[in-house]
PDB file of C-alpha atoms in Angstrom:
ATOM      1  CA  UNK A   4      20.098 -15.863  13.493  1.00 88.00           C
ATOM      2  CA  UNK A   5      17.891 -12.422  12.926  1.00 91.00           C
ATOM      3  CA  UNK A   6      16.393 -11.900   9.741  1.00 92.00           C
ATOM      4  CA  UNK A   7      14.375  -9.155   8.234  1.00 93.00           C
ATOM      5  CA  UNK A   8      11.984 -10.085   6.250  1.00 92.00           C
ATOM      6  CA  UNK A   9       7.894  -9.305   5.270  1.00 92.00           C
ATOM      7  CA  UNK A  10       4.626 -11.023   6.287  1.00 91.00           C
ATOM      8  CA  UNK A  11       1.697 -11.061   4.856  1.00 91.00           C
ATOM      9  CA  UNK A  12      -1.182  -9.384   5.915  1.00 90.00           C
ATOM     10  CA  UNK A  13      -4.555  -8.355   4.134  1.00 89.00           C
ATOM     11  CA  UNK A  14      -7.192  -9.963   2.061  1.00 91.00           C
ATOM     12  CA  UNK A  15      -7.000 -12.046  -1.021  1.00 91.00           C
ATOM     13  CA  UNK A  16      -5.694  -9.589  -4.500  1.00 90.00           C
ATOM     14  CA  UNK A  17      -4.949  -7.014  -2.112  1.00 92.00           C
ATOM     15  CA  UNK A  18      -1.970  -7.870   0.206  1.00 91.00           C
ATOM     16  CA  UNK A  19       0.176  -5.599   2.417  1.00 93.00           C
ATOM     17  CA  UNK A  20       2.968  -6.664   4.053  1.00 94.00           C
ATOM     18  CA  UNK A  21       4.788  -6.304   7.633  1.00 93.00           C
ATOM     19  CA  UNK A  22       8.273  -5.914   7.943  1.00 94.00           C
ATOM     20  CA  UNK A  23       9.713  -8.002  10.791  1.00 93.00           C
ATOM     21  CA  UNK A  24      12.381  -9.351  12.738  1.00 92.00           C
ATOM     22  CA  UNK A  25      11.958 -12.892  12.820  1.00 91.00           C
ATOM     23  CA  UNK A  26      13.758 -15.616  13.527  1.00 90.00           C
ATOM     24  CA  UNK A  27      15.452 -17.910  10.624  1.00 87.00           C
ATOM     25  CA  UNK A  28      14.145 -21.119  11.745  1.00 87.00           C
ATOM     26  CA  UNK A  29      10.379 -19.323  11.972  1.00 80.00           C
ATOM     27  CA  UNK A  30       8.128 -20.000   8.956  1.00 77.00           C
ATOM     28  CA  UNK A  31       6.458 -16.825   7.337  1.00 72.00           C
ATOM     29  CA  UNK A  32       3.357 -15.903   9.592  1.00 76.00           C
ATOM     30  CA  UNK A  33       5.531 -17.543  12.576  1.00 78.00           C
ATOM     31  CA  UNK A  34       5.649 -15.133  15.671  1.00 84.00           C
ATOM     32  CA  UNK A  35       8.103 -12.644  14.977  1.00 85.00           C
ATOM     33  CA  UNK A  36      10.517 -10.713  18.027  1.00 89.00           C
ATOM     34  CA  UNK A  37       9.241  -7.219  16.963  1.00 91.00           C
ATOM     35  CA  UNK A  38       7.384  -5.550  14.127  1.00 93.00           C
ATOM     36  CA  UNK A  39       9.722  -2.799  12.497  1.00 93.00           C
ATOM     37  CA  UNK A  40       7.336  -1.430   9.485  1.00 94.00           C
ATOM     38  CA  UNK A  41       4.996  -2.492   6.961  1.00 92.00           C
ATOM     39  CA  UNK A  42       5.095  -2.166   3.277  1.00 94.00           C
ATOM     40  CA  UNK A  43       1.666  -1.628   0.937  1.00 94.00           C
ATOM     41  CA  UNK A  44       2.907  -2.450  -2.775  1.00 91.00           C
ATOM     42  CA  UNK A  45      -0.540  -1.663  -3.773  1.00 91.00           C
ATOM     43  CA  UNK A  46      -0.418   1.787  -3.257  1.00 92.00           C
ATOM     44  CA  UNK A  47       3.202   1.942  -2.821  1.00 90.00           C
ATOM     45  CA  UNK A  48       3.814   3.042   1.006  1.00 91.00           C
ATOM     46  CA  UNK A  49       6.573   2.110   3.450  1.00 92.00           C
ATOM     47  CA  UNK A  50       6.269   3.117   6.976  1.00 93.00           C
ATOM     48  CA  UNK A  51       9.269   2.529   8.422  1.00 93.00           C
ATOM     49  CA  UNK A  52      10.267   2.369  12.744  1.00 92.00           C
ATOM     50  CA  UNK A  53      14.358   3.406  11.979  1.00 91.00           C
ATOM     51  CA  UNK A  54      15.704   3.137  15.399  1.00 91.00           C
ATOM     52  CA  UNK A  55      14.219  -0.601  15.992  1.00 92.00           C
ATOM     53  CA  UNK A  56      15.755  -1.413  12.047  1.00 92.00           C
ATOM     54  CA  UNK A  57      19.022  -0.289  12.704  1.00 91.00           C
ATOM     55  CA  UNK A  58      19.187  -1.543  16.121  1.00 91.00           C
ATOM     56  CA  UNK A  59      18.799  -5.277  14.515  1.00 92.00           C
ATOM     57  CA  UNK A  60      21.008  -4.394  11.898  1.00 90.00           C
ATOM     58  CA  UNK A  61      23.237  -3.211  14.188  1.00 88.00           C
ATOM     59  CA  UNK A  62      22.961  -6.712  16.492  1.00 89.00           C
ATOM     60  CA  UNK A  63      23.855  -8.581  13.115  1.00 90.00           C
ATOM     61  CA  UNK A  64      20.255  -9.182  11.381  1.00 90.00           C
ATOM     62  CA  UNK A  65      20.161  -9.588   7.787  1.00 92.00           C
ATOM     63  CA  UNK A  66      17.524  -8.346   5.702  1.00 93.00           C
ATOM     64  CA  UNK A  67      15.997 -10.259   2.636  1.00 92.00           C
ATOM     65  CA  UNK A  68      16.251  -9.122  -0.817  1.00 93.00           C
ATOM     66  CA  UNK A  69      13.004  -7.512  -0.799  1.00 92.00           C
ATOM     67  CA  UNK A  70      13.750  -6.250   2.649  1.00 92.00           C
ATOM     68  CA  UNK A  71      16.784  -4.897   1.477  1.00 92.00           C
ATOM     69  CA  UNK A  72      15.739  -3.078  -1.615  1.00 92.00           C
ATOM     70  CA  UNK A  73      12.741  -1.125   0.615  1.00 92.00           C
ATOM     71  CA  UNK A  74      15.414  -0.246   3.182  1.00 91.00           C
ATOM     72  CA  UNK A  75      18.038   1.321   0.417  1.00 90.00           C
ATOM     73  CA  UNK A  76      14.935   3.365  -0.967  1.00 90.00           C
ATOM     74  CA  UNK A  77      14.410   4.649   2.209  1.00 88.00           C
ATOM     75  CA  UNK A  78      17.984   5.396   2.922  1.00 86.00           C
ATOM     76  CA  UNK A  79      18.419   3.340   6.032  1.00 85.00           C
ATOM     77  CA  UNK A  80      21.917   2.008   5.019  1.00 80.00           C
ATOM     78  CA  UNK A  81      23.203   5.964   5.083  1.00 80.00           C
ATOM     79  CA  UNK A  82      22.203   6.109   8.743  1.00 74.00           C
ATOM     80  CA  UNK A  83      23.702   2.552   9.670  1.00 71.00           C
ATOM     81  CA  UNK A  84      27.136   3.975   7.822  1.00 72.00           C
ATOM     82  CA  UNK A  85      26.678   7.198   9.915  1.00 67.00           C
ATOM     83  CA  UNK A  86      25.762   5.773  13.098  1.00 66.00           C
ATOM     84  CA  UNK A  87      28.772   3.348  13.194  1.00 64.00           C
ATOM     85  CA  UNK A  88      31.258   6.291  11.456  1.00 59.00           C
ATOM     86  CA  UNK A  89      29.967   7.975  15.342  1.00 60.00           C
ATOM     87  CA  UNK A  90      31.079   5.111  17.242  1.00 57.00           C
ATOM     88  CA  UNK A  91      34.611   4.388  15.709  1.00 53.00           C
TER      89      UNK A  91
END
């Protein structure tokens, strides 16, 4: 199984984080299938890569909590809803 979830990047006292597919069985700072985004909490900035996020969501991937609060800021679940209201 697919998750979404972040890794930690930076120094010490001033982390950012990556968002990432990874596998379940992967510990954090395991190698991940693709990097989707990152997420500075410091200065409060999300870059997100949409079509790579909903193409794992699509496939079944399920985000964390964390990953899932960023994403419904960002409005990623309106696209998902959209993109599969296209296909049916």
């Amino acid at each position: 199984m697919v998750k979404l979830r972040l890794k930690r990047c930076g120094r010490k006292q001033r982390a950012i984080y990556r968002i990432v597919a990874i596998d379940v069985r992967s510990r954090r700072e395991g190698r991940d299938l693709r990097k989707v985004g990152f997420y500075d909490p410091i200065n409060n900035q999300t870059y997100l890569n949409v079509p790579d996020i909903l193409y794992f969501l699509e496939k079944g991937a399920q985000p964390t909590g964390t990953v899932h609060d960023i994403l419904k800021k960002a409005g990623v679940f309106t696209e998902l809803s959209l993109n599969q209201a296209k296909f049916n």
